[in-house]
PDB file of C-alpha atoms in Angstrom:
ATOM      1  CA  UNK A  27     -12.615   6.120   3.498  1.00  0.00           C
ATOM      2  CA  UNK A  28     -13.170   4.741   7.004  1.00  0.00           C
ATOM      3  CA  UNK A  29     -11.880   6.968   9.936  1.00  0.00           C
ATOM      4  CA  UNK A  30      -9.821   3.713  10.884  1.00  0.00           C
ATOM      5  CA  UNK A  31      -7.724   3.764   7.944  1.00  0.00           C
ATOM      6  CA  UNK A  32      -6.999   7.531   7.879  1.00  0.00           C
ATOM      7  CA  UNK A  33      -3.595   8.690   8.935  1.00  0.00           C
ATOM      8  CA  UNK A  34      -3.073  11.902  10.600  1.00  0.00           C
ATOM      9  CA  UNK A  35      -0.175  14.146   9.873  1.00  0.00           C
ATOM     10  CA  UNK A  36       1.363  13.540  12.993  1.00  0.00           C
ATOM     11  CA  UNK A  37       4.220  10.991  12.534  1.00  0.00           C
ATOM     12  CA  UNK A  38       3.669   9.338  15.933  1.00  0.00           C
ATOM     13  CA  UNK A  39       0.423   8.044  14.473  1.00  0.00           C
ATOM     14  CA  UNK A  40       2.202   5.837  12.018  1.00  0.00           C
ATOM     15  CA  UNK A  41       2.163   2.611  13.081  1.00  0.00           C
ATOM     16  CA  UNK A  42       5.100   1.018  10.679  1.00  0.00           C
ATOM     17  CA  UNK A  43       8.561   0.581  12.446  1.00  0.00           C
ATOM     18  CA  UNK A  44       9.818   2.449   9.390  1.00  0.00           C
ATOM     19  CA  UNK A  45       8.177   5.708  10.754  1.00  0.00           C
ATOM     20  CA  UNK A  46       8.742   5.246  14.078  1.00  0.00           C
ATOM     21  CA  UNK A  47      12.147   5.801  16.464  1.00  0.00           C
ATOM     22  CA  UNK A  48      13.531   2.911  18.317  1.00  0.00           C
ATOM     23  CA  UNK A  49      12.870   4.503  21.456  1.00  0.00           C
ATOM     24  CA  UNK A  50       9.304   5.233  20.661  1.00  0.00           C
ATOM     25  CA  UNK A  51       8.851   1.502  19.671  1.00  0.00           C
ATOM     26  CA  UNK A  52      10.314   0.285  22.860  1.00  0.00           C
ATOM     27  CA  UNK A  53       8.421   2.865  25.024  1.00  0.00           C
ATOM     28  CA  UNK A  54       5.168   1.807  23.549  1.00  0.00           C
ATOM     29  CA  UNK A  55       6.240  -2.089  24.120  1.00  0.00           C
ATOM     30  CA  UNK A  56       6.712  -1.138  27.702  1.00  0.00           C
ATOM     31  CA  UNK A  57       3.294   0.811  28.056  1.00  0.00           C
ATOM     32  CA  UNK A  58       1.682  -2.402  26.495  1.00  0.00           C
ATOM     33  CA  UNK A  59       3.512  -4.842  28.817  1.00  0.00           C
ATOM     34  CA  UNK A  60       2.747  -2.731  31.923  1.00  0.00           C
ATOM     35  CA  UNK A  61      -0.794  -2.375  30.632  1.00  0.00           C
ATOM     36  CA  UNK A  62      -0.986  -6.104  30.322  1.00  0.00           C
ATOM     37  CA  UNK A  63       0.539  -7.050  33.721  1.00  0.00           C
ATOM     38  CA  UNK A  64      -2.006  -4.908  35.100  1.00  0.00           C
ATOM     39  CA  UNK A  65      -5.113  -5.969  33.843  1.00  0.00           C
ATOM     40  CA  UNK A  66      -3.644  -9.554  34.467  1.00  0.00           C
ATOM     41  CA  UNK A  67      -3.182  -8.405  38.197  1.00  0.00           C
ATOM     42  CA  UNK A  68      -6.447  -7.141  38.420  1.00  0.00           C
ATOM     43  CA  UNK A  69      -8.043 -10.230  36.959  1.00  0.00           C
ATOM     44  CA  UNK A  70      -6.296 -12.345  39.676  1.00  0.00           C
ATOM     45  CA  UNK A  71      -7.439  -9.850  42.441  1.00  0.00           C
ATOM     46  CA  UNK A  72     -10.570 -11.634  43.337  1.00  0.00           C
ATOM     47  CA  UNK A  73      -9.488 -12.946  46.470  1.00  0.00           C
ATOM     48  CA  UNK A  74     -10.371  -9.659  47.900  1.00  0.00           C
ATOM     49  CA  UNK A  75      -6.720  -8.293  47.679  1.00  0.00           C
ATOM     50  CA  UNK A  76      -6.657  -4.804  45.964  1.00  0.00           C
ATOM     51  CA  UNK A  77      -4.525  -5.422  42.740  1.00  0.00           C
ATOM     52  CA  UNK A  78      -1.143  -4.026  42.812  1.00  0.00           C
ATOM     53  CA  UNK A  79       0.303  -0.544  41.969  1.00  0.00           C
ATOM     54  CA  UNK A  80       0.082   0.300  38.616  1.00  0.00           C
ATOM     55  CA  UNK A  81       2.858  -0.192  36.502  1.00  0.00           C
ATOM     56  CA  UNK A  82       4.858   2.714  35.515  1.00  0.00           C
ATOM     57  CA  UNK A  83       7.927   2.872  33.241  1.00  0.00           C
ATOM     58  CA  UNK A  84      10.789   4.132  35.773  1.00  0.00           C
ATOM     59  CA  UNK A  85      13.005   6.515  34.600  1.00  0.00           C
ATOM     60  CA  UNK A  86      15.623   4.153  34.316  1.00  0.00           C
ATOM     61  CA  UNK A  87      13.426   2.247  31.936  1.00  0.00           C
ATOM     62  CA  UNK A  88      13.223   5.298  29.891  1.00  0.00           C
ATOM     63  CA  UNK A  89      17.055   5.746  30.183  1.00  0.00           C
ATOM     64  CA  UNK A  90      17.364   2.068  28.875  1.00  0.00           C
ATOM     65  CA  UNK A  91      15.121   2.671  26.074  1.00  0.00           C
ATOM     66  CA  UNK A  92      17.281   5.562  24.889  1.00  0.00           C
ATOM     67  CA  UNK A  93      20.405   3.462  25.408  1.00  0.00           C
ATOM     68  CA  UNK A  94      19.040   0.651  23.305  1.00  0.00           C
ATOM     69  CA  UNK A  95      17.629   3.229  20.892  1.00  0.00           C
ATOM     70  CA  UNK A  96      21.245   4.941  20.307  1.00  0.00           C
ATOM     71  CA  UNK A  97      23.280   1.468  20.535  1.00  0.00           C
ATOM     72  CA  UNK A  98      23.969  -0.018  17.108  1.00  0.00           C
ATOM     73  CA  UNK A  99      21.284  -2.937  16.581  1.00  0.00           C
ATOM     74  CA  UNK A 100      22.145  -6.368  14.653  1.00  0.00           C
ATOM     75  CA  UNK A 101      19.390  -8.123  15.842  1.00  0.00           C
ATOM     76  CA  UNK A 102      17.184  -8.951  12.906  1.00  0.00           C
ATOM     77  CA  UNK A 103      14.839  -6.123  13.948  1.00  0.00           C
ATOM     78  CA  UNK A 104      13.331  -3.852  11.042  1.00  0.00           C
ATOM     79  CA  UNK A 105      14.779  -0.394  10.562  1.00  0.00           C
ATOM     80  CA  UNK A 106      13.763   2.358  12.317  1.00  0.00           C
ATOM     81  CA  UNK A 107      12.948   5.746  10.795  1.00  0.00           C
ATOM     82  CA  UNK A 108      16.126   6.948  12.156  1.00  0.00           C
ATOM     83  CA  UNK A 109      18.287   4.099  10.793  1.00  0.00           C
ATOM     84  CA  UNK A 110      16.238   3.821   7.444  1.00  0.00           C
ATOM     85  CA  UNK A 111      16.830   7.483   6.686  1.00  0.00           C
ATOM     86  CA  UNK A 112      20.322   7.554   7.891  1.00  0.00           C
ATOM     87  CA  UNK A 113      20.833   4.382   5.443  1.00  0.00           C
ATOM     88  CA  UNK A 114      18.813   6.059   2.677  1.00  0.00           C
ATOM     89  CA  UNK A 115      20.611   9.317   2.529  1.00  0.00           C
ATOM     90  CA  UNK A 116      23.728   7.125   2.457  1.00  0.00           C
ATOM     91  CA  UNK A 117      23.017   5.496  -0.407  1.00  0.00           C
ATOM     92  CA  UNK A 118      21.861   8.567  -2.121  1.00  0.00           C
ATOM     93  CA  UNK A 119      25.211  10.412  -1.246  1.00  0.00           C
ATOM     94  CA  UNK A 120      27.229   7.516  -2.162  1.00  0.00           C
ATOM     95  CA  UNK A 121      25.522   7.360  -5.575  1.00  0.00           C
ATOM     96  CA  UNK A 122      26.049  10.874  -6.341  1.00  0.00           C
ATOM     97  CA  UNK A 123      29.548  10.983  -5.188  1.00  0.00           C
ATOM     98  CA  UNK A 124      30.367   8.022  -7.582  1.00  0.00           C
ATOM     99  CA  UNK A 125      28.426   9.286 -10.551  1.00  0.00           C
ATOM    100  CA  UNK A 126      29.896   9.955 -13.651  1.00  0.00           C
ATOM    101  CA  UNK A 127      30.878  13.176 -14.863  1.00  0.00           C
ATOM    102  CA  UNK A 128      29.367  13.010 -18.129  1.00  0.00           C
ATOM    103  CA  UNK A 129      26.698  10.305 -17.780  1.00  0.00           C
ATOM    104  CA  UNK A 130      25.151   8.694 -20.686  1.00  0.00           C
ATOM    105  CA  UNK A 131      21.419   9.361 -21.486  1.00  0.00           C
ATOM    106  CA  UNK A 132      20.724   5.629 -19.971  1.00  0.00           C
ATOM    107  CA  UNK A 133      22.614   6.521 -16.780  1.00  0.00           C
ATOM    108  CA  UNK A 134      20.636   9.664 -16.290  1.00  0.00           C
ATOM    109  CA  UNK A 135      17.500   7.868 -16.644  1.00  0.00           C
ATOM    110  CA  UNK A 136      18.668   5.226 -13.998  1.00  0.00           C
ATOM    111  CA  UNK A 137      19.484   8.228 -11.592  1.00  0.00           C
ATOM    112  CA  UNK A 138      16.107   9.699 -12.176  1.00  0.00           C
ATOM    113  CA  UNK A 139      14.424   6.461 -11.760  1.00  0.00           C
ATOM    114  CA  UNK A 140      16.597   5.509  -8.360  1.00  0.00           C
ATOM    115  CA  UNK A 141      15.164   8.851  -6.724  1.00  0.00           C
ATOM    116  CA  UNK A 142      11.714   9.151  -8.010  1.00  0.00           C
ATOM    117  CA  UNK A 143      11.756   4.935  -7.077  1.00  0.00           C
ATOM    118  CA  UNK A 144      12.649   5.921  -3.371  1.00  0.00           C
ATOM    119  CA  UNK A 145      10.039   8.712  -3.617  1.00  0.00           C
ATOM    120  CA  UNK A 146       7.340   6.390  -4.697  1.00  0.00           C
ATOM    121  CA  UNK A 147       8.265   3.437  -2.483  1.00  0.00           C
ATOM    122  CA  UNK A 148       9.890   4.824   0.930  1.00  0.00           C
ATOM    123  CA  UNK A 149       8.303   2.663   3.543  1.00  0.00           C
ATOM    124  CA  UNK A 150       7.918   5.687   5.894  1.00  0.00           C
ATOM    125  CA  UNK A 151       4.478   7.146   4.702  1.00  0.00           C
ATOM    126  CA  UNK A 152       4.604  10.825   5.545  1.00  0.00           C
ATOM    127  CA  UNK A 153       8.485  10.648   4.734  1.00  0.00           C
ATOM    128  CA  UNK A 154       7.352   9.302   1.292  1.00  0.00           C
ATOM    129  CA  UNK A 155       4.841  11.805   0.835  1.00  0.00           C
ATOM    130  CA  UNK A 156       7.148  14.599   1.840  1.00  0.00           C
ATOM    131  CA  UNK A 157      10.241  13.556  -0.150  1.00  0.00           C
ATOM    132  CA  UNK A 158       7.718  13.033  -3.167  1.00  0.00           C
ATOM    133  CA  UNK A 159       6.736  16.584  -3.100  1.00  0.00           C
ATOM    134  CA  UNK A 160       9.909  18.063  -2.793  1.00  0.00           C
ATOM    135  CA  UNK A 161      11.265  16.021  -5.502  1.00  0.00           C
ATOM    136  CA  UNK A 162       8.395  17.393  -7.748  1.00  0.00           C
ATOM    137  CA  UNK A 163       8.843  20.824  -7.076  1.00  0.00           C
ATOM    138  CA  UNK A 164      12.880  20.233  -7.280  1.00  0.00           C
ATOM    139  CA  UNK A 165      13.686  17.154  -9.657  1.00  0.00           C
ATOM    140  CA  UNK A 166      16.856  15.735  -9.281  1.00  0.00           C
ATOM    141  CA  UNK A 167      19.542  17.320 -11.683  1.00  0.00           C
ATOM    142  CA  UNK A 168      21.508  14.004 -13.191  1.00  0.00           C
ATOM    143  CA  UNK A 169      23.399  16.159 -15.809  1.00  0.00           C
ATOM    144  CA  UNK A 170      26.850  15.537 -13.546  1.00  0.00           C
ATOM    145  CA  UNK A 171      28.520  14.039 -10.708  1.00  0.00           C
ATOM    146  CA  UNK A 172      28.468  17.626  -9.251  1.00  0.00           C
ATOM    147  CA  UNK A 173      24.848  18.382  -9.874  1.00  0.00           C
ATOM    148  CA  UNK A 174      23.236  15.466  -8.507  1.00  0.00           C
ATOM    149  CA  UNK A 175      25.737  15.675  -5.404  1.00  0.00           C
ATOM    150  CA  UNK A 176      24.501  19.224  -4.916  1.00  0.00           C
ATOM    151  CA  UNK A 177      21.117  18.207  -5.468  1.00  0.00           C
ATOM    152  CA  UNK A 178      21.239  15.415  -2.995  1.00  0.00           C
ATOM    153  CA  UNK A 179      22.683  17.641  -0.382  1.00  0.00           C
ATOM    154  CA  UNK A 180      20.267  20.323  -0.797  1.00  0.00           C
ATOM    155  CA  UNK A 181      17.271  17.718  -0.610  1.00  0.00           C
ATOM    156  CA  UNK A 182      18.589  16.109   2.631  1.00  0.00           C
ATOM    157  CA  UNK A 183      19.263  19.915   4.087  1.00  0.00           C
ATOM    158  CA  UNK A 184      15.435  20.473   3.641  1.00  0.00           C
ATOM    159  CA  UNK A 185      14.820  17.121   5.536  1.00  0.00           C
ATOM    160  CA  UNK A 186      17.126  18.252   8.373  1.00  0.00           C
ATOM    161  CA  UNK A 187      15.685  21.537   8.809  1.00  0.00           C
ATOM    162  CA  UNK A 188      12.375  19.927   8.927  1.00  0.00           C
ATOM    163  CA  UNK A 189      13.262  17.407  11.804  1.00  0.00           C
ATOM    164  CA  UNK A 190      15.544  20.115  13.515  1.00  0.00           C
ATOM    165  CA  UNK A 191      18.790  18.517  12.712  1.00  0.00           C
ATOM    166  CA  UNK A 192      21.909  20.849  11.642  1.00  0.00           C
ATOM    167  CA  UNK A 193      22.394  20.994   7.721  1.00  0.00           C
ATOM    168  CA  UNK A 194      25.421  20.257   6.100  1.00  0.00           C
ATOM    169  CA  UNK A 195      27.598  22.582   3.757  1.00  0.00           C
ATOM    170  CA  UNK A 196      26.757  21.852   0.316  1.00  0.00           C
ATOM    171  CA  UNK A 197      30.023  22.326  -1.304  1.00  0.00           C
ATOM    172  CA  UNK A 198      31.532  19.680  -3.385  1.00  0.00           C
ATOM    173  CA  UNK A 199      35.070  19.631  -1.553  1.00  0.00           C
ATOM    174  CA  UNK A 200      32.939  18.938   1.335  1.00  0.00           C
ATOM    175  CA  UNK A 201      30.761  16.304  -0.201  1.00  0.00           C
ATOM    176  CA  UNK A 202      33.430  14.277  -1.699  1.00  0.00           C
ATOM    177  CA  UNK A 203      35.384  14.225   1.947  1.00  0.00           C
ATOM    178  CA  UNK A 204      31.935  13.072   3.628  1.00  0.00           C
ATOM    179  CA  UNK A 205      30.622  10.612   0.547  1.00  0.00           C
ATOM    180  CA  UNK A 206      33.770   9.820  -1.483  1.00  0.00           C
ATOM    181  CA  UNK A 207      37.044  10.122  -0.255  1.00  0.00           C
ATOM    182  CA  UNK A 208      36.614  10.288   3.788  1.00  0.00           C
ATOM    183  CA  UNK A 209      38.899  11.920   6.293  1.00  0.00           C
ATOM    184  CA  UNK A 210      42.326  10.660   6.871  1.00  0.00           C
ATOM    185  CA  UNK A 211      41.043   8.724   9.998  1.00  0.00           C
ATOM    186  CA  UNK A 212      38.381   6.661   7.801  1.00  0.00           C
ATOM    187  CA  UNK A 213      41.805   4.854   6.263  1.00  0.00           C
ATOM    188  CA  UNK A 214      43.944   4.746   9.366  1.00  0.00           C
ATOM    189  CA  UNK A 215      43.905   0.938   8.948  1.00  0.00           C
ATOM    190  CA  UNK A 216      45.676   1.196   5.676  1.00  0.00           C
ATOM    191  CA  UNK A 217      42.504   0.702   3.463  1.00  0.00           C
ATOM    192  CA  UNK A 218      42.875   4.016   1.681  1.00  0.00           C
ATOM    193  CA  UNK A 219      41.500   3.715  -1.840  1.00  0.00           C
ATOM    194  CA  UNK A 220      40.120   0.286  -1.431  1.00  0.00           C
TER     195      UNK A 220
END
């Protein structure tokens, strides 16, 4: 394979938005804009004047990047790595929380297919490779709602440990409160049970 197509194991080397944080994408965009501005300035500096000082992202620009990345986006942009991960784990956990206590063989096959499909198709390349390996080592337990919920929590905690996030208590009451029933504050508007 040509070296230009090789991917390193460093997540920063992935060019796809699904592999990057929004703050990273904004910083890269600012750096590219600064580089283009500098290049344009040097091209127009033919009148003997020195080109202007190099454009560097200011600390306020970095703060703006962080703020933009942390704010909720509904701007037609592709999901970044964090948004995609949160949405995917939400799907997996919510599916497990509503999975039957005694699933049919067909339902078990569908649950297995959901997990293996994600492990094979996940858009973030290095995330996909890692998840596929973890699923190979510990396949989903689709025998019951409890088993699938606990499996999903264990898998999610493996990822959280790798990326330095806190783990979640893998008990059924905690999982049900988070993914099925919600806290009372979730239903303050009278939408409980909806």
